[in-house]
């Protein structure tokens, strides 16, 4: 399937000369780093692609609460529990800002939720892996939030105003999340032998899936070329993955942990680490719904949606009553 799609080489992206005047004026605004706002004219493809990316990003924040929420009751100290609780609440907030940003494009949050629950819309592959030990809370904060920041800092400059503004606050909070994860890893890596092993095991399990968070390799990325031309995306998947590896390897060394990649080497000529690609068959399999926790994650979201029905219905009934009362007052 992926071989047939538009590749990130630029194939399939119109040049200015091929655009009609409206599209061309829009592209020129993008090229000049103007922000596009909700009421501005935009090509249908721009709107659709943004809804897809922002919607999936929002779903990732919400589903992303599940693997960490799993450890709130089992955090080793009251302080760790309070910190983890705050972090998980932050992720809920991120989901809400992002749903609001997507709604400015004309899609409702209910529609996006239905598309998530039916499996039509994706969420980040990383959240289909289980969190088995307390060290996984460290690895998630350090690696998963670390990868998220690498991807999201440039998105503060994305062309769509509401998305760019949502990213500013999200990035501030993500950097706190990353530090709390690294702090857990430091405690574990410098703790007892059993704790050090647990930290190494968490790194072993989360390294490959964290590299996958940046999406398929550039040659298999369907959306990159057009998304980058529209500045919906500021960097290619491979560029950000490389930056993440370059930043994270020294952090692992500082912890005294070993990145699970025998081919990892500093390449003096390139000024970057050479590293092994993650298992892309596994990645595409997870995207198809076959990861270790896909079923469990969607079941949890479906359950929350069903159990929240009475709240949504109650709020709608209350709003209808208020509208009717206001209409009656206006009629008198
Ligand atoms: N997982 O053409 P490509 C967080 C899909 S939450 C699943 O390269 P694109 C956190 C892709 O959607 C962080 N699917 O796509 C929360 C496309 O399929 P569709 C989430 C993936 O969009 C709680 C197909 O593969 N961050 O940090 O140009 C606790 C081809 O890919 C993935 C964001 O969402 C994946 N990893 O690039 C802790 C950031 N990768 O849609 C932490 C915003 C690719 O055609 N999103 N696919 O069916 C982006 O920057 C981009 O969407 C991506 C992918 C770089 C992720």
mmCIF file of C-alpha atoms and ligand atoms in Angstrom:
data_model
loop_
_atom_site.group_PDB
_atom_site.id
_atom_site.type_symbol
_atom_site.label_atom_id
_atom_site.label_comp_id
_atom_site.label_asym_id
_atom_site.label_seq_id
_atom_site.Cartn_x
_atom_site.Cartn_y
_atom_site.Cartn_z
ATOM 1 C CA UNK A 1 0.000 0.000 0.000
ATOM 2 C CA UNK A 2 2.699 2.468 1.004
ATOM 3 C CA UNK A 3 4.609 2.098 -2.260
ATOM 4 C CA UNK A 4 1.648 3.545 -4.168
ATOM 5 C CA UNK A 5 1.353 6.682 -2.086
ATOM 6 C CA UNK A 6 2.832 10.098 -2.716
ATOM 7 C CA UNK A 7 6.355 10.128 -1.362
ATOM 8 C CA UNK A 8 8.019 12.897 0.606
ATOM 9 C CA UNK A 9 10.213 13.771 -2.360
ATOM 10 C CA UNK A 10 7.881 16.537 -3.416
ATOM 11 C CA UNK A 11 6.107 14.391 -6.002
ATOM 12 C CA UNK A 12 2.417 15.343 -6.092
ATOM 13 C CA UNK A 13 2.909 18.850 -4.629
ATOM 14 C CA UNK A 14 1.833 21.646 -6.988
ATOM 15 C CA UNK A 15 4.302 24.382 -7.863
ATOM 16 C CA UNK A 16 3.140 28.026 -7.643
ATOM 17 C CA UNK A 17 2.751 28.097 -11.432
ATOM 18 C CA UNK A 18 0.336 25.162 -11.371
ATOM 19 C CA UNK A 19 -1.961 26.770 -8.767
ATOM 20 C CA UNK A 20 -5.079 28.812 -9.417
ATOM 21 C CA UNK A 21 -4.886 32.435 -8.162
ATOM 22 C CA UNK A 22 -6.599 31.702 -4.826
ATOM 23 C CA UNK A 23 -4.359 28.732 -4.055
ATOM 24 C CA UNK A 24 -1.318 30.681 -5.128
ATOM 25 C CA UNK A 25 -2.171 33.630 -2.849
ATOM 26 C CA UNK A 26 -2.648 31.148 0.004
ATOM 27 C CA UNK A 27 0.702 29.452 -0.667
ATOM 28 C CA UNK A 28 2.421 32.832 -0.811
ATOM 29 C CA UNK A 29 1.059 33.673 2.625
ATOM 30 C CA UNK A 30 2.434 30.368 3.906
ATOM 31 C CA UNK A 31 5.801 31.029 2.277
ATOM 32 C CA UNK A 32 5.895 34.442 3.978
ATOM 33 C CA UNK A 33 5.259 32.731 7.375
ATOM 34 C CA UNK A 34 1.835 34.343 7.775
ATOM 35 C CA UNK A 35 -0.471 32.552 10.184
ATOM 36 C CA UNK A 36 -3.669 31.128 8.688
ATOM 37 C CA UNK A 37 -6.695 31.772 10.912
ATOM 38 C CA UNK A 38 -10.001 29.833 11.066
ATOM 39 C CA UNK A 39 -12.065 32.232 8.939
ATOM 40 C CA UNK A 40 -9.417 32.614 6.219
ATOM 41 C CA UNK A 41 -9.870 30.851 2.899
ATOM 42 C CA UNK A 42 -7.868 27.601 2.752
ATOM 43 C CA UNK A 43 -7.668 24.724 0.265
ATOM 44 C CA UNK A 44 -9.805 21.708 1.177
ATOM 45 C CA UNK A 45 -6.697 19.544 1.339
ATOM 46 C CA UNK A 46 -5.086 21.886 3.871
ATOM 47 C CA UNK A 47 -8.193 21.755 6.060
ATOM 48 C CA UNK A 48 -8.501 17.961 5.808
ATOM 49 C CA UNK A 49 -4.845 17.325 6.471
ATOM 50 C CA UNK A 50 -4.886 19.598 9.512
ATOM 51 C CA UNK A 51 -8.004 17.941 10.907
ATOM 52 C CA UNK A 52 -6.296 14.574 10.459
ATOM 53 C CA UNK A 53 -3.047 15.618 12.127
ATOM 54 C CA UNK A 54 -4.490 17.741 14.946
ATOM 55 C CA UNK A 55 -7.288 15.232 15.595
ATOM 56 C CA UNK A 56 -4.824 12.337 15.808
ATOM 57 C CA UNK A 57 -2.565 14.407 17.979
ATOM 58 C CA UNK A 58 -5.499 15.141 20.336
ATOM 59 C CA UNK A 59 -6.457 11.456 20.451
ATOM 60 C CA UNK A 60 -2.825 10.576 21.257
ATOM 61 C CA UNK A 61 -2.855 12.876 24.265
ATOM 62 C CA UNK A 62 -6.073 11.329 25.562
ATOM 63 C CA UNK A 63 -5.158 7.686 24.887
ATOM 64 C CA UNK A 64 -1.669 8.518 26.187
ATOM 65 C CA UNK A 65 -3.131 8.940 29.658
ATOM 66 C CA UNK A 66 -3.922 5.229 29.865
ATOM 67 C CA UNK A 67 -0.440 3.658 30.153
ATOM 68 C CA UNK A 68 0.555 6.182 32.838
ATOM 69 C CA UNK A 69 -2.819 6.305 34.568
ATOM 70 C CA UNK A 70 -2.191 2.611 35.137
ATOM 71 C CA UNK A 71 0.592 3.516 37.625
ATOM 72 C CA UNK A 72 -0.996 6.341 39.628
ATOM 73 C CA UNK A 73 -2.226 4.019 42.376
ATOM 74 C CA UNK A 74 1.089 2.165 42.453
ATOM 75 C CA UNK A 75 3.574 5.075 42.441
ATOM 76 C CA UNK A 76 6.227 4.356 45.087
ATOM 77 C CA UNK A 77 5.818 7.565 47.163
ATOM 78 C CA UNK A 78 3.164 10.206 47.772
ATOM 79 C CA UNK A 79 5.344 12.761 45.986
ATOM 80 C CA UNK A 80 5.743 10.554 42.894
ATOM 81 C CA UNK A 81 2.001 9.911 42.921
ATOM 82 C CA UNK A 82 1.202 13.645 43.010
ATOM 83 C CA UNK A 83 3.671 14.347 40.191
ATOM 84 C CA UNK A 84 2.335 11.528 37.995
ATOM 85 C CA UNK A 85 -1.251 12.572 38.653
ATOM 86 C CA UNK A 86 -0.423 16.153 37.596
ATOM 87 C CA UNK A 87 1.311 14.903 34.460
ATOM 88 C CA UNK A 88 -1.618 12.733 33.428
ATOM 89 C CA UNK A 89 -3.979 15.668 34.029
ATOM 90 C CA UNK A 90 -1.745 17.824 31.819
ATOM 91 C CA UNK A 91 -2.168 15.284 29.004
ATOM 92 C CA UNK A 92 -5.958 15.593 29.306
ATOM 93 C CA UNK A 93 -5.535 19.375 29.007
ATOM 94 C CA UNK A 94 -3.388 18.953 25.895
ATOM 95 C CA UNK A 95 -6.086 16.804 24.338
ATOM 96 C CA UNK A 96 -8.678 19.489 25.050
ATOM 97 C CA UNK A 97 -6.629 22.375 23.571
ATOM 98 C CA UNK A 98 -6.028 20.273 20.472
ATOM 99 C CA UNK A 99 -9.678 19.225 20.057
ATOM 100 C CA UNK A 100 -10.580 22.940 20.300
ATOM 101 C CA UNK A 101 -7.969 23.803 17.656
ATOM 102 C CA UNK A 102 -9.370 21.095 15.347
ATOM 103 C CA UNK A 103 -12.941 22.294 15.960
ATOM 104 C CA UNK A 104 -12.022 25.714 14.515
ATOM 105 C CA UNK A 105 -11.660 23.855 11.192
ATOM 106 C CA UNK A 106 -15.317 22.828 11.202
ATOM 107 C CA UNK A 107 -15.217 19.306 12.642
ATOM 108 C CA UNK A 108 -16.944 18.504 15.931
ATOM 109 C CA UNK A 109 -15.219 16.814 18.822
ATOM 110 C CA UNK A 110 -17.986 14.197 18.829
ATOM 111 C CA UNK A 111 -17.232 13.360 15.201
ATOM 112 C CA UNK A 112 -13.504 13.022 15.915
ATOM 113 C CA UNK A 113 -14.272 10.820 18.902
ATOM 114 C CA UNK A 114 -16.568 8.608 16.838
ATOM 115 C CA UNK A 115 -13.795 8.276 14.252
ATOM 116 C CA UNK A 116 -11.337 7.270 16.968
ATOM 117 C CA UNK A 117 -13.718 4.732 18.491
ATOM 118 C CA UNK A 118 -14.478 3.159 15.122
ATOM 119 C CA UNK A 119 -10.754 2.870 14.382
ATOM 120 C CA UNK A 120 -10.962 5.312 11.438
ATOM 121 C CA UNK A 121 -8.682 7.863 13.107
ATOM 122 C CA UNK A 122 -5.334 6.876 14.544
ATOM 123 C CA UNK A 123 -3.474 7.793 17.701
ATOM 124 C CA UNK A 124 0.260 7.482 18.315
ATOM 125 C CA UNK A 125 1.575 3.930 17.960
ATOM 126 C CA UNK A 126 3.574 4.289 21.182
ATOM 127 C CA UNK A 127 0.488 3.995 23.372
ATOM 128 C CA UNK A 128 -0.159 0.458 22.184
ATOM 129 C CA UNK A 129 2.721 -0.812 24.314
ATOM 130 C CA UNK A 130 2.217 -1.852 27.932
ATOM 131 C CA UNK A 131 3.796 -0.164 30.974
ATOM 132 C CA UNK A 132 4.987 -3.138 33.010
ATOM 133 C CA UNK A 133 7.124 -1.644 35.788
ATOM 134 C CA UNK A 134 7.619 1.641 37.621
ATOM 135 C CA UNK A 135 10.753 2.252 35.519
ATOM 136 C CA UNK A 136 8.430 2.434 32.512
ATOM 137 C CA UNK A 137 7.055 5.670 33.979
ATOM 138 C CA UNK A 138 10.612 6.993 33.802
ATOM 139 C CA UNK A 139 11.118 5.715 30.249
ATOM 140 C CA UNK A 140 7.794 7.144 29.064
ATOM 141 C CA UNK A 141 8.571 10.595 30.487
ATOM 142 C CA UNK A 142 12.171 10.602 29.287
ATOM 143 C CA UNK A 143 11.776 8.975 25.861
ATOM 144 C CA UNK A 144 8.120 9.373 24.866
ATOM 145 C CA UNK A 145 7.718 12.939 26.094
ATOM 146 C CA UNK A 146 11.273 13.598 24.852
ATOM 147 C CA UNK A 147 10.280 12.446 21.347
ATOM 148 C CA UNK A 148 7.055 14.427 21.610
ATOM 149 C CA UNK A 149 8.967 17.638 22.425
ATOM 150 C CA UNK A 150 11.367 17.082 19.533
ATOM 151 C CA UNK A 151 8.365 16.892 17.213
ATOM 152 C CA UNK A 152 6.260 19.585 18.873
ATOM 153 C CA UNK A 153 8.703 22.446 19.440
ATOM 154 C CA UNK A 154 8.882 23.123 15.675
ATOM 155 C CA UNK A 155 5.070 22.874 15.525
ATOM 156 C CA UNK A 156 4.905 26.107 17.538
ATOM 157 C CA UNK A 157 5.793 27.706 14.175
ATOM 158 C CA UNK A 158 3.240 25.725 12.174
ATOM 159 C CA UNK A 159 1.158 27.760 9.702
ATOM 160 C CA UNK A 160 -2.253 27.284 11.336
ATOM 161 C CA UNK A 161 -2.635 29.863 14.115
ATOM 162 C CA UNK A 162 -4.794 27.908 16.617
ATOM 163 C CA UNK A 163 -2.528 24.835 16.349
ATOM 164 C CA UNK A 164 0.669 26.870 16.721
ATOM 165 C CA UNK A 165 -0.693 28.682 19.795
ATOM 166 C CA UNK A 166 -1.872 25.445 21.430
ATOM 167 C CA UNK A 167 1.629 24.042 20.992
ATOM 168 C CA UNK A 168 3.262 26.826 23.011
ATOM 169 C CA UNK A 169 1.707 25.805 26.292
ATOM 170 C CA UNK A 170 1.858 22.106 25.486
ATOM 171 C CA UNK A 171 5.611 22.306 24.895
ATOM 172 C CA UNK A 172 6.212 24.026 28.239
ATOM 173 C CA UNK A 173 4.363 21.243 30.024
ATOM 174 C CA UNK A 174 6.009 18.488 27.980
ATOM 175 C CA UNK A 175 9.415 19.691 29.028
ATOM 176 C CA UNK A 176 8.419 19.308 32.693
ATOM 177 C CA UNK A 177 7.159 15.815 31.838
ATOM 178 C CA UNK A 178 10.431 14.873 30.206
ATOM 179 C CA UNK A 179 12.410 16.023 33.226
ATOM 180 C CA UNK A 180 10.211 14.121 35.665
ATOM 181 C CA UNK A 181 10.778 10.986 33.562
ATOM 182 C CA UNK A 182 14.522 11.504 33.506
ATOM 183 C CA UNK A 183 14.478 12.088 37.253
ATOM 184 C CA UNK A 184 12.791 8.699 37.767
ATOM 185 C CA UNK A 185 15.397 7.098 35.487
ATOM 186 C CA UNK A 186 18.241 8.716 37.481
ATOM 187 C CA UNK A 187 16.838 7.349 40.747
ATOM 188 C CA UNK A 188 16.407 3.876 39.263
ATOM 189 C CA UNK A 189 19.737 3.801 37.412
ATOM 190 C CA UNK A 190 21.593 4.839 40.575
ATOM 191 C CA UNK A 191 19.544 2.630 42.885
ATOM 192 C CA UNK A 192 19.873 -1.053 43.751
ATOM 193 C CA UNK A 193 20.985 -3.627 41.189
ATOM 194 C CA UNK A 194 17.353 -4.693 40.725
ATOM 195 C CA UNK A 195 16.296 -1.077 40.105
ATOM 196 C CA UNK A 196 19.132 -0.532 37.597
ATOM 197 C CA UNK A 197 18.062 -3.666 35.723
ATOM 198 C CA UNK A 198 14.485 -2.442 35.683
ATOM 199 C CA UNK A 199 15.622 0.889 34.198
ATOM 200 C CA UNK A 200 17.683 -0.903 31.526
ATOM 201 C CA UNK A 201 14.760 -3.179 30.697
ATOM 202 C CA UNK A 202 12.447 -0.170 30.300
ATOM 203 C CA UNK A 203 14.958 1.479 27.943
ATOM 204 C CA UNK A 204 15.258 -1.773 25.972
ATOM 205 C CA UNK A 205 11.491 -2.006 25.482
ATOM 206 C CA UNK A 206 10.766 1.677 24.786
ATOM 207 C CA UNK A 207 13.704 2.586 22.530
ATOM 208 C CA UNK A 208 12.361 1.145 19.240
ATOM 209 C CA UNK A 209 8.740 2.256 19.779
ATOM 210 C CA UNK A 210 9.989 5.781 20.656
ATOM 211 C CA UNK A 211 11.865 5.979 17.339
ATOM 212 C CA UNK A 212 8.632 4.928 15.602
ATOM 213 C CA UNK A 213 6.787 7.924 17.081
ATOM 214 C CA UNK A 214 8.312 10.135 14.358
ATOM 215 C CA UNK A 215 6.461 8.182 11.687
ATOM 216 C CA UNK A 216 7.704 6.022 8.803
ATOM 217 C CA UNK A 217 10.973 6.754 7.020
ATOM 218 C CA UNK A 218 10.788 9.764 4.699
ATOM 219 C CA UNK A 219 10.542 7.586 1.620
ATOM 220 C CA UNK A 220 7.419 5.929 3.041
ATOM 221 C CA UNK A 221 5.836 9.068 4.471
ATOM 222 C CA UNK A 222 2.575 9.754 2.663
ATOM 223 C CA UNK A 223 1.851 13.252 3.912
ATOM 224 C CA UNK A 224 5.255 14.857 4.506
ATOM 225 C CA UNK A 225 5.761 16.553 1.136
ATOM 226 C CA UNK A 226 2.425 18.366 1.072
ATOM 227 C CA UNK A 227 2.373 18.960 4.833
ATOM 228 C CA UNK A 228 5.820 20.522 4.701
ATOM 229 C CA UNK A 229 4.899 22.690 1.710
ATOM 230 C CA UNK A 230 1.930 23.955 3.742
ATOM 231 C CA UNK A 231 4.047 24.200 6.924
ATOM 232 C CA UNK A 232 1.645 21.909 8.737
ATOM 233 C CA UNK A 233 4.829 19.978 9.441
ATOM 234 C CA UNK A 234 8.117 21.805 9.798
ATOM 235 C CA UNK A 235 10.586 18.890 9.525
ATOM 236 C CA UNK A 236 10.663 15.471 7.958
ATOM 237 C CA UNK A 237 10.212 12.323 10.039
ATOM 238 C CA UNK A 238 13.826 11.190 9.558
ATOM 239 C CA UNK A 239 15.253 14.612 10.437
ATOM 240 C CA UNK A 240 13.468 14.661 13.787
ATOM 241 C CA UNK A 241 14.274 11.013 14.512
ATOM 242 C CA UNK A 242 17.981 11.755 14.001
ATOM 243 C CA UNK A 243 17.806 14.815 16.293
ATOM 244 C CA UNK A 244 16.125 12.684 18.942
ATOM 245 C CA UNK A 245 18.833 10.012 18.769
ATOM 246 C CA UNK A 246 21.604 12.654 18.892
ATOM 247 C CA UNK A 247 20.044 14.215 21.970
ATOM 248 C CA UNK A 248 19.117 11.029 23.803
ATOM 249 C CA UNK A 249 22.234 8.857 23.471
ATOM 250 C CA UNK A 250 24.377 11.119 25.725
ATOM 251 C CA UNK A 251 21.507 11.166 28.247
ATOM 252 C CA UNK A 252 21.527 7.351 28.312
ATOM 253 C CA UNK A 253 25.310 7.395 28.786
ATOM 254 C CA UNK A 254 24.938 9.777 31.717
ATOM 255 C CA UNK A 255 22.518 7.304 33.287
ATOM 256 C CA UNK A 256 25.031 4.487 32.709
ATOM 257 C CA UNK A 257 22.451 2.644 30.587
ATOM 258 C CA UNK A 258 23.004 1.021 27.205
ATOM 259 C CA UNK A 259 20.915 1.945 24.183
ATOM 260 C CA UNK A 260 19.761 -1.395 22.724
ATOM 261 C CA UNK A 261 21.412 -0.930 19.329
ATOM 262 C CA UNK A 262 24.693 -2.708 18.481
ATOM 263 C CA UNK A 263 25.167 -0.532 15.408
ATOM 264 C CA UNK A 264 24.994 2.776 17.294
ATOM 265 C CA UNK A 265 28.140 4.846 16.514
ATOM 266 C CA UNK A 266 29.049 8.523 16.454
ATOM 267 C CA UNK A 267 29.731 9.410 12.833
ATOM 268 C CA UNK A 268 32.358 12.171 12.878
ATOM 269 C CA UNK A 269 31.867 12.993 9.211
ATOM 270 C CA UNK A 270 28.096 13.431 9.458
ATOM 271 C CA UNK A 271 28.218 14.962 12.909
ATOM 272 C CA UNK A 272 25.419 12.586 13.949
ATOM 273 C CA UNK A 273 24.944 9.135 15.421
ATOM 274 C CA UNK A 274 24.446 6.257 12.995
ATOM 275 C CA UNK A 275 21.704 4.032 14.373
ATOM 276 C CA UNK A 276 19.534 1.060 13.434
ATOM 277 C CA UNK A 277 16.057 1.731 12.092
ATOM 278 C CA UNK A 278 13.244 0.421 14.288
ATOM 279 C CA UNK A 279 11.319 -2.651 13.160
ATOM 280 C CA UNK A 280 9.050 -1.109 10.514
ATOM 281 C CA UNK A 281 7.048 -4.327 10.062
ATOM 282 C CA UNK A 282 6.133 -4.111 13.721
ATOM 283 C CA UNK A 283 5.209 -0.410 13.299
ATOM 284 C CA UNK A 284 2.820 -1.057 10.398
ATOM 285 C CA UNK A 285 1.370 -4.005 12.261
ATOM 286 C CA UNK A 286 0.663 -1.805 15.298
ATOM 287 C CA UNK A 287 -0.979 0.762 12.983
ATOM 288 C CA UNK A 288 -3.244 -1.992 11.650
ATOM 289 C CA UNK A 289 -4.446 -2.626 15.190
ATOM 290 C CA UNK A 290 -2.235 -5.588 16.067
ATOM 291 C CA UNK A 291 -0.026 -4.040 18.773
ATOM 292 C CA UNK A 292 0.066 -5.543 22.277
ATOM 293 C CA UNK A 293 -2.501 -3.077 23.688
ATOM 294 C CA UNK A 294 -4.560 -1.769 20.713
ATOM 295 C CA UNK A 295 -7.690 -3.674 21.719
ATOM 296 C CA UNK A 296 -7.379 -2.726 25.392
ATOM 297 C CA UNK A 297 -6.874 0.997 24.580
ATOM 298 C CA UNK A 298 -9.897 1.201 22.290
ATOM 299 C CA UNK A 299 -12.010 -0.760 24.768
ATOM 300 C CA UNK A 300 -11.069 1.750 27.495
ATOM 301 C CA UNK A 301 -11.991 4.726 25.275
ATOM 302 C CA UNK A 302 -15.292 3.078 24.240
ATOM 303 C CA UNK A 303 -16.138 2.358 27.879
ATOM 304 C CA UNK A 304 -15.398 5.967 28.893
ATOM 305 C CA UNK A 305 -17.572 7.233 26.014
ATOM 306 C CA UNK A 306 -20.484 4.952 26.957
ATOM 307 C CA UNK A 307 -20.242 5.733 30.658
ATOM 308 C CA UNK A 308 -20.125 9.477 29.944
ATOM 309 C CA UNK A 309 -23.305 9.413 27.869
ATOM 310 C CA UNK A 310 -25.551 10.478 30.774
ATOM 311 C CA UNK A 311 -23.312 13.487 31.450
ATOM 312 C CA UNK A 312 -23.411 14.615 27.801
ATOM 313 C CA UNK A 313 -27.186 14.089 27.648
ATOM 314 C CA UNK A 314 -27.666 15.941 30.942
ATOM 315 C CA UNK A 315 -25.642 18.914 29.709
ATOM 316 C CA UNK A 316 -27.562 19.033 26.432
ATOM 317 C CA UNK A 317 -30.918 18.854 28.269
ATOM 318 C CA UNK A 318 -29.807 21.660 30.606
ATOM 319 C CA UNK A 319 -28.674 23.814 27.666
ATOM 320 C CA UNK A 320 -32.015 23.195 25.886
ATOM 321 C CA UNK A 321 -33.940 24.203 29.047
ATOM 322 C CA UNK A 322 -31.905 27.399 29.357
ATOM 323 C CA UNK A 323 -32.504 28.240 25.695
ATOM 324 C CA UNK A 324 -36.246 27.639 26.071
ATOM 325 C CA UNK A 325 -36.383 29.809 29.223
ATOM 326 C CA UNK A 326 -34.478 32.623 27.479
ATOM 327 C CA UNK A 327 -36.814 32.396 24.452
ATOM 328 C CA UNK A 328 -39.843 32.616 26.765
ATOM 329 C CA UNK A 329 -38.467 35.710 28.523
ATOM 330 C CA UNK A 330 -37.759 37.299 25.125
ATOM 331 C CA UNK A 331 -41.323 36.534 23.967
ATOM 332 C CA UNK A 332 -42.979 38.106 27.050
HETATM 333 N N1 LIG B 1 1.587 6.410 15.231
HETATM 334 O O1 LIG B 1 2.728 10.335 6.106
HETATM 335 P P1 LIG B 1 3.143 10.112 7.493
HETATM 336 C C1 LIG B 1 2.380 12.599 23.395
HETATM 337 C C2 LIG B 1 0.558 7.341 10.318
HETATM 338 S S1 LIG B 1 1.266 12.518 22.141
HETATM 339 C C3 LIG B 1 0.448 6.195 14.545
HETATM 340 O O2 LIG B 1 4.569 10.321 7.808
HETATM 341 P P2 LIG B 1 2.382 12.449 9.008
HETATM 342 C C4 LIG B 1 2.068 12.133 24.730
HETATM 343 C C5 LIG B 1 0.092 8.673 9.765
HETATM 344 O O3 LIG B 1 -0.967 9.204 10.566
HETATM 345 C C6 LIG B 1 2.286 12.799 20.721
HETATM 346 N N2 LIG B 1 0.285 6.531 13.239
HETATM 347 O O4 LIG B 1 2.214 10.968 8.473
HETATM 348 C C7 LIG B 1 0.775 11.998 25.154
HETATM 349 C C8 LIG B 1 -0.326 8.271 8.377
HETATM 350 O O5 LIG B 1 -1.577 7.590 8.405
HETATM 351 P P3 LIG B 1 -2.976 8.324 7.981
HETATM 352 C C9 LIG B 1 1.594 12.691 19.435
HETATM 353 C C10 LIG B 1 1.349 7.096 12.637
HETATM 354 O O6 LIG B 1 1.120 12.830 9.661
HETATM 355 C C11 LIG B 1 0.497 11.473 26.410
HETATM 356 C C12 LIG B 1 0.717 7.222 8.013
HETATM 357 O O7 LIG B 1 1.193 6.696 9.220
HETATM 358 N N3 LIG B 1 2.229 13.656 18.566
HETATM 359 O O8 LIG B 1 3.445 12.984 23.107
HETATM 360 O O9 LIG B 1 2.924 13.331 7.955
HETATM 361 C C13 LIG B 1 1.547 11.060 27.245
HETATM 362 C C14 LIG B 1 1.878 7.758 7.185
HETATM 363 O O10 LIG B 1 2.728 8.628 7.961
HETATM 364 C C15 LIG B 1 2.553 7.366 13.305
HETATM 365 C C16 LIG B 1 1.675 14.101 17.448
HETATM 366 O O11 LIG B 1 0.622 13.667 17.073
HETATM 367 C C17 LIG B 1 2.652 6.999 14.652
HETATM 368 N N4 LIG B 1 3.772 7.172 15.372
HETATM 369 O O12 LIG B 1 3.545 12.315 10.117
HETATM 370 C C18 LIG B 1 2.846 11.238 26.823
HETATM 371 C C19 LIG B 1 2.420 15.203 16.720
HETATM 372 N N5 LIG B 1 3.400 7.939 12.427
HETATM 373 O O13 LIG B 1 -3.171 9.481 8.948
HETATM 374 C C20 LIG B 1 3.134 11.778 25.577
HETATM 375 C C21 LIG B 1 1.718 15.715 15.510
HETATM 376 C C22 LIG B 1 2.759 8.011 11.263
HETATM 377 O O14 LIG B 1 -2.821 8.781 6.587
HETATM 378 N N6 LIG B 1 1.783 14.798 14.436
HETATM 379 N N7 LIG B 1 1.533 7.503 11.378
HETATM 380 O O15 LIG B 1 -4.004 7.253 8.186
HETATM 381 C C23 LIG B 1 2.841 14.733 13.549
HETATM 382 O O16 LIG B 1 3.830 15.431 13.676
HETATM 383 C C24 LIG B 1 2.717 13.784 12.395
HETATM 384 O O17 LIG B 1 1.364 13.429 12.255
HETATM 385 C C25 LIG B 1 3.609 12.494 12.545
HETATM 386 C C26 LIG B 1 3.332 11.595 11.299
HETATM 387 C C27 LIG B 1 5.074 12.867 12.545
HETATM 388 C C28 LIG B 1 3.257 11.713 13.792
#
